[in-house]
Amino acid sequence: MSDATVAGDAVLLQLMWLASPALPVGGFSYSEGLEAAVDDGRVTGEASAADWLANQMALAPARADLPVLAQAHLAWQRHDFARVTQLNDFVARTRETRELRLQAEQMGRSLVEWLRLAHLAALAPSPTWPVAFAFGTARANASAAQALHASLFGWAENMVQAALKAVPLGQLAGQRILQALVARMPPLIEQALAMGDDDMQSFAPMLGIASARHETQYSRLFRS
């Protein structure tokens, strides 16, 4: 086995680790408004859950977190902390609800603590998840495209697990939804890699409304 193959396998293992729902950053404890959509009757089964998550993936992470991750990944490689700070501020400012912002900050802090990255903790008021994840993938010597694939798959797997609990759904239904989401990922990732600052946005009104409703939902499984 060549040195290049061994190095590539090591990068793949690091990406699998960072994208794993078992990573101790708390991603499993959020539904990102999905639980409120279930409570409101918008998501009632496999088909509607698949549609909700596919639309969310295209409107939210693909237009905000993924381009931020791609640019933060490059900034970390260049040791451009000013650009990292700018991107971190963008994430914090564009979260549409308190719940979504706290999720980004809590998961970012948890990843920093797990990776023991003291200098990342200097980001105020907190390192956000896309920026912290970008550092982890840059440190693993992954490419930006690899980082985006790992991040989006990790998001999809977490959200499918949330759907299994909240709808609820069976494991086979969850795998069918995940398969459908994976099929939609390549063009979204390609678009995110090409996005500039003027194209990045976090505008998904129904998701924002669902997240805001979830903050005050009487009975819930997921964190708010």
CSV table of C-alpha atoms in Angstrom, one decimal:
chain,number,residue,atom,x,y,z
A,1,MET,CA,0.0,0.0,0.0
A,2,SER,CA,1.4,3.4,-1.0
A,3,ASP,CA,2.1,6.3,1.4
A,4,ALA,CA,-0.5,8.3,-0.5
A,5,THR,CA,-3.2,5.6,0.0
A,6,VAL,CA,-2.4,5.4,3.7
A,7,ALA,CA,-2.6,9.2,4.0
A,8,GLY,CA,-5.9,9.3,2.2
A,9,ASP,CA,-7.4,6.6,4.3
A,10,ALA,CA,-6.3,8.5,7.5
A,11,VAL,CA,-8.1,11.6,6.2
A,12,LEU,CA,-11.2,9.5,5.5
A,13,LEU,CA,-11.2,8.1,9.0
A,14,GLN,CA,-10.9,11.6,10.5
A,15,LEU,CA,-13.8,12.9,8.4
A,16,MET,CA,-16.0,9.9,9.4
A,17,TRP,CA,-15.2,10.6,13.0
A,18,LEU,CA,-16.0,14.3,12.7
A,19,ALA,CA,-19.3,13.6,10.9
A,20,SER,CA,-20.4,10.8,13.3
A,21,PRO,CA,-23.6,11.4,15.3
A,22,ALA,CA,-21.8,9.8,18.2
A,23,LEU,CA,-19.3,12.8,18.3
A,24,PRO,CA,-19.8,14.4,21.8
A,25,VAL,CA,-21.1,17.7,20.5
A,26,GLY,CA,-24.8,17.3,21.1
A,27,GLY,CA,-26.0,17.3,17.6
A,28,PHE,CA,-28.4,14.4,18.3
A,29,SER,CA,-30.3,16.6,20.8
A,30,TYR,CA,-31.6,19.1,18.2
A,31,SER,CA,-34.4,18.7,15.7
A,32,GLU,CA,-34.0,22.2,14.0
A,33,GLY,CA,-37.8,22.8,14.0
A,34,LEU,CA,-38.7,19.3,12.8
A,35,GLU,CA,-40.4,18.4,16.1
A,36,ALA,CA,-42.5,21.6,15.9
A,37,ALA,CA,-43.5,20.6,12.3
A,38,VAL,CA,-44.6,17.2,13.5
A,39,ASP,CA,-46.6,18.8,16.4
A,40,ASP,CA,-48.2,21.2,13.9
A,41,GLY,CA,-49.2,18.4,11.6
A,42,ARG,CA,-46.9,19.4,8.7
A,43,VAL,CA,-44.8,16.3,9.0
A,44,THR,CA,-46.9,13.2,9.5
A,45,GLY,CA,-45.0,10.2,7.9
A,46,GLU,CA,-42.1,9.1,5.8
A,47,ALA,CA,-43.1,11.1,2.6
A,48,SER,CA,-43.6,14.4,4.4
A,49,ALA,CA,-40.5,13.9,6.5
A,50,ALA,CA,-38.5,13.3,3.4
A,51,ASP,CA,-39.9,16.4,1.7
A,52,TRP,CA,-39.3,18.6,4.8
A,53,LEU,CA,-35.7,17.5,5.2
A,54,ALA,CA,-34.9,17.7,1.5
A,55,ASN,CA,-36.3,21.3,1.3
A,56,GLN,CA,-34.5,22.2,4.5
A,57,MET,CA,-31.2,20.9,3.2
A,58,ALA,CA,-31.4,22.9,0.0
A,59,LEU,CA,-32.6,26.1,1.7
A,60,ALA,CA,-30.6,26.2,4.9
A,61,PRO,CA,-27.3,24.3,5.2
A,62,ALA,CA,-26.6,24.3,1.5
A,63,ARG,CA,-26.9,28.1,1.2
A,64,ALA,CA,-25.4,29.1,4.6
A,65,ASP,CA,-23.4,26.5,6.5
A,66,LEU,CA,-21.8,24.8,3.6
A,67,PRO,CA,-20.4,27.9,1.9
A,68,VAL,CA,-19.2,29.2,5.3
A,69,LEU,CA,-17.5,25.9,5.9
A,70,ALA,CA,-15.8,26.0,2.5
A,71,GLN,CA,-14.5,29.5,3.0
A,72,ALA,CA,-13.5,28.9,6.6
A,73,HIS,CA,-11.7,25.8,5.6
A,74,LEU,CA,-9.6,27.8,3.2
A,75,ALA,CA,-9.1,30.6,5.8
A,76,TRP,CA,-7.8,28.1,8.4
A,77,GLN,CA,-5.4,26.7,5.8
A,78,ARG,CA,-4.1,30.2,5.2
A,79,HIS,CA,-4.0,31.1,8.9
A,80,ASP,CA,-6.3,34.0,8.1
A,81,PHE,CA,-8.0,34.5,11.5
A,82,ALA,CA,-9.6,37.8,10.5
A,83,ARG,CA,-11.5,36.0,7.8
A,84,VAL,CA,-12.4,33.2,10.2
A,85,THR,CA,-13.8,35.8,12.6
A,86,GLN,CA,-15.8,37.4,9.8
A,87,LEU,CA,-17.4,34.1,8.9
A,88,ASN,CA,-18.1,33.2,12.5
A,89,ASP,CA,-19.9,36.5,12.9
A,90,PHE,CA,-21.9,35.8,9.8
A,91,VAL,CA,-23.2,32.6,11.2
A,92,ALA,CA,-24.1,34.1,14.5
A,93,ARG,CA,-25.9,37.1,12.9
A,94,THR,CA,-27.9,35.1,10.4
A,95,ARG,CA,-29.4,32.4,12.6
A,96,GLU,CA,-33.1,33.2,12.5
A,97,THR,CA,-34.1,32.2,16.0
A,98,ARG,CA,-32.5,32.1,19.4
A,99,GLU,CA,-32.7,28.3,19.4
A,100,LEU,CA,-30.8,27.9,16.1
A,101,ARG,CA,-28.1,30.3,17.2
A,102,LEU,CA,-27.7,28.5,20.6
A,103,GLN,CA,-27.4,25.2,18.7
A,104,ALA,CA,-24.6,26.6,16.5
A,105,GLU,CA,-22.7,28.1,19.4
A,106,GLN,CA,-23.2,25.1,21.8
A,107,MET,CA,-22.0,22.6,19.2
A,108,GLY,CA,-19.1,24.8,18.2
A,109,ARG,CA,-18.0,25.1,21.8
A,110,SER,CA,-18.3,21.4,22.4
A,111,LEU,CA,-16.2,20.6,19.3
A,112,VAL,CA,-13.6,23.0,20.5
A,113,GLU,CA,-13.5,21.5,23.9
A,114,TRP,CA,-13.3,18.0,22.5
A,115,LEU,CA,-10.5,18.9,20.1
A,116,ARG,CA,-8.8,21.0,22.8
A,117,LEU,CA,-8.3,24.0,20.6
A,118,ALA,CA,-7.6,27.0,22.9
A,119,HIS,CA,-7.2,29.5,20.1
A,120,LEU,CA,-10.6,28.7,18.6
A,121,ALA,CA,-12.2,29.6,21.9
A,122,ALA,CA,-11.1,33.2,21.3
A,123,LEU,CA,-13.9,33.6,18.8
A,124,ALA,CA,-16.6,35.8,20.3
A,125,PRO,CA,-19.2,35.3,21.6
A,126,SER,CA,-18.5,31.6,20.7
A,127,PRO,CA,-17.0,29.5,17.9
A,128,THR,CA,-19.9,28.4,15.7
A,129,TRP,CA,-20.3,24.9,14.4
A,130,PRO,CA,-19.4,25.4,10.7
A,131,VAL,CA,-16.3,27.4,11.6
A,132,ALA,CA,-15.2,24.9,14.3
A,133,PHE,CA,-15.9,21.9,11.9
A,134,ALA,CA,-13.9,23.7,9.2
A,135,PHE,CA,-10.9,23.8,11.5
A,136,GLY,CA,-11.2,20.1,12.3
A,137,THR,CA,-11.3,19.2,8.6
A,138,ALA,CA,-8.5,21.5,7.7
A,139,ARG,CA,-6.3,20.0,10.5
A,140,ALA,CA,-7.1,16.6,9.1
A,141,ASN,CA,-5.7,17.7,5.7
A,142,ALA,CA,-9.0,17.1,4.0
A,143,SER,CA,-10.0,19.1,0.9
A,144,ALA,CA,-12.8,21.6,1.1
A,145,ALA,CA,-15.0,19.3,-1.0
A,146,GLN,CA,-14.4,16.4,1.4
A,147,ALA,CA,-15.2,18.6,4.3
A,148,LEU,CA,-18.5,19.6,2.8
A,149,HIS,CA,-19.5,16.0,2.0
A,150,ALA,CA,-18.7,15.0,5.6
A,151,SER,CA,-20.6,17.9,7.1
A,152,LEU,CA,-23.7,17.5,5.0
A,153,PHE,CA,-23.9,13.8,5.5
A,154,GLY,CA,-23.5,14.2,9.3
A,155,TRP,CA,-26.3,16.8,9.2
A,156,ALA,CA,-28.5,14.5,7.3
A,157,GLU,CA,-27.9,11.5,9.5
A,158,ASN,CA,-28.6,13.5,12.6
A,159,MET,CA,-31.9,14.9,11.1
A,160,VAL,CA,-33.0,11.5,10.0
A,161,GLN,CA,-32.5,10.2,13.5
A,162,ALA,CA,-34.5,13.1,14.8
A,163,ALA,CA,-37.3,12.1,12.4
A,164,LEU,CA,-37.3,8.5,13.6
A,165,LYS,CA,-38.0,9.7,17.1
A,166,ALA,CA,-40.3,12.7,16.5
A,167,VAL,CA,-42.6,11.4,13.7
A,168,PRO,CA,-42.0,8.5,14.6
A,169,LEU,CA,-40.6,6.3,11.8
A,170,GLY,CA,-39.0,2.9,11.5
A,171,GLN,CA,-35.3,2.3,10.7
A,172,LEU,CA,-36.0,1.2,7.1
A,173,ALA,CA,-38.0,4.4,6.5
A,174,GLY,CA,-35.1,6.4,7.9
A,175,GLN,CA,-32.6,4.7,5.6
A,176,ARG,CA,-34.8,5.4,2.6
A,177,ILE,CA,-35.0,9.1,3.5
A,178,LEU,CA,-31.2,9.2,4.0
A,179,GLN,CA,-30.7,7.6,0.6
A,180,ALA,CA,-32.9,10.3,-1.0
A,181,LEU,CA,-31.0,13.1,0.8
A,182,VAL,CA,-27.6,11.7,-0.2
A,183,ALA,CA,-28.7,11.6,-3.9
A,184,ARG,CA,-29.4,15.3,-3.7
A,185,MET,CA,-26.1,16.3,-2.1
A,186,PRO,CA,-23.6,16.5,-4.9
A,187,PRO,CA,-25.1,19.5,-6.8
A,188,LEU,CA,-25.7,21.3,-3.5
A,189,ILE,CA,-22.1,20.8,-2.5
A,190,GLU,CA,-20.8,21.9,-5.9
A,191,GLN,CA,-22.9,25.1,-5.7
A,192,ALA,CA,-21.7,25.8,-2.1
A,193,LEU,CA,-18.0,25.5,-3.1
A,194,ALA,CA,-18.6,28.2,-5.8
A,195,MET,CA,-20.6,30.6,-3.6
A,196,GLY,CA,-19.2,34.0,-2.8
A,197,ASP,CA,-20.2,36.3,0.1
A,198,ASP,CA,-23.0,37.9,-1.9
A,199,ASP,CA,-24.6,34.5,-2.5
A,200,MET,CA,-24.6,33.2,1.0
A,201,GLN,CA,-27.9,33.5,2.9
A,202,SER,CA,-29.9,32.0,5.7
A,203,PHE,CA,-33.5,32.7,4.7
A,204,ALA,CA,-36.0,29.9,5.3
A,205,PRO,CA,-39.1,31.5,6.8
A,206,MET,CA,-41.0,28.3,7.5
A,207,LEU,CA,-38.0,26.7,9.2
A,208,GLY,CA,-37.6,29.9,11.3
A,209,ILE,CA,-41.2,29.8,12.3
A,210,ALA,CA,-41.0,26.1,13.2
A,211,SER,CA,-37.9,26.8,15.3
A,212,ALA,CA,-39.5,29.7,17.1
A,213,ARG,CA,-42.6,27.6,17.9
A,214,HIS,CA,-40.4,24.8,19.2
A,215,GLU,CA,-38.8,27.2,21.7
A,216,THR,CA,-42.1,27.4,23.5
A,217,GLN,CA,-43.6,24.0,22.6
A,218,TYR,CA,-45.2,22.5,25.7
A,219,SER,CA,-44.0,19.0,25.3
A,220,ARG,CA,-40.8,18.1,23.4
A,221,LEU,CA,-38.1,15.5,23.0
A,222,PHE,CA,-35.4,17.8,21.6
A,223,ARG,CA,-33.4,20.6,23.1
A,224,SER,CA,-34.5,24.2,22.8
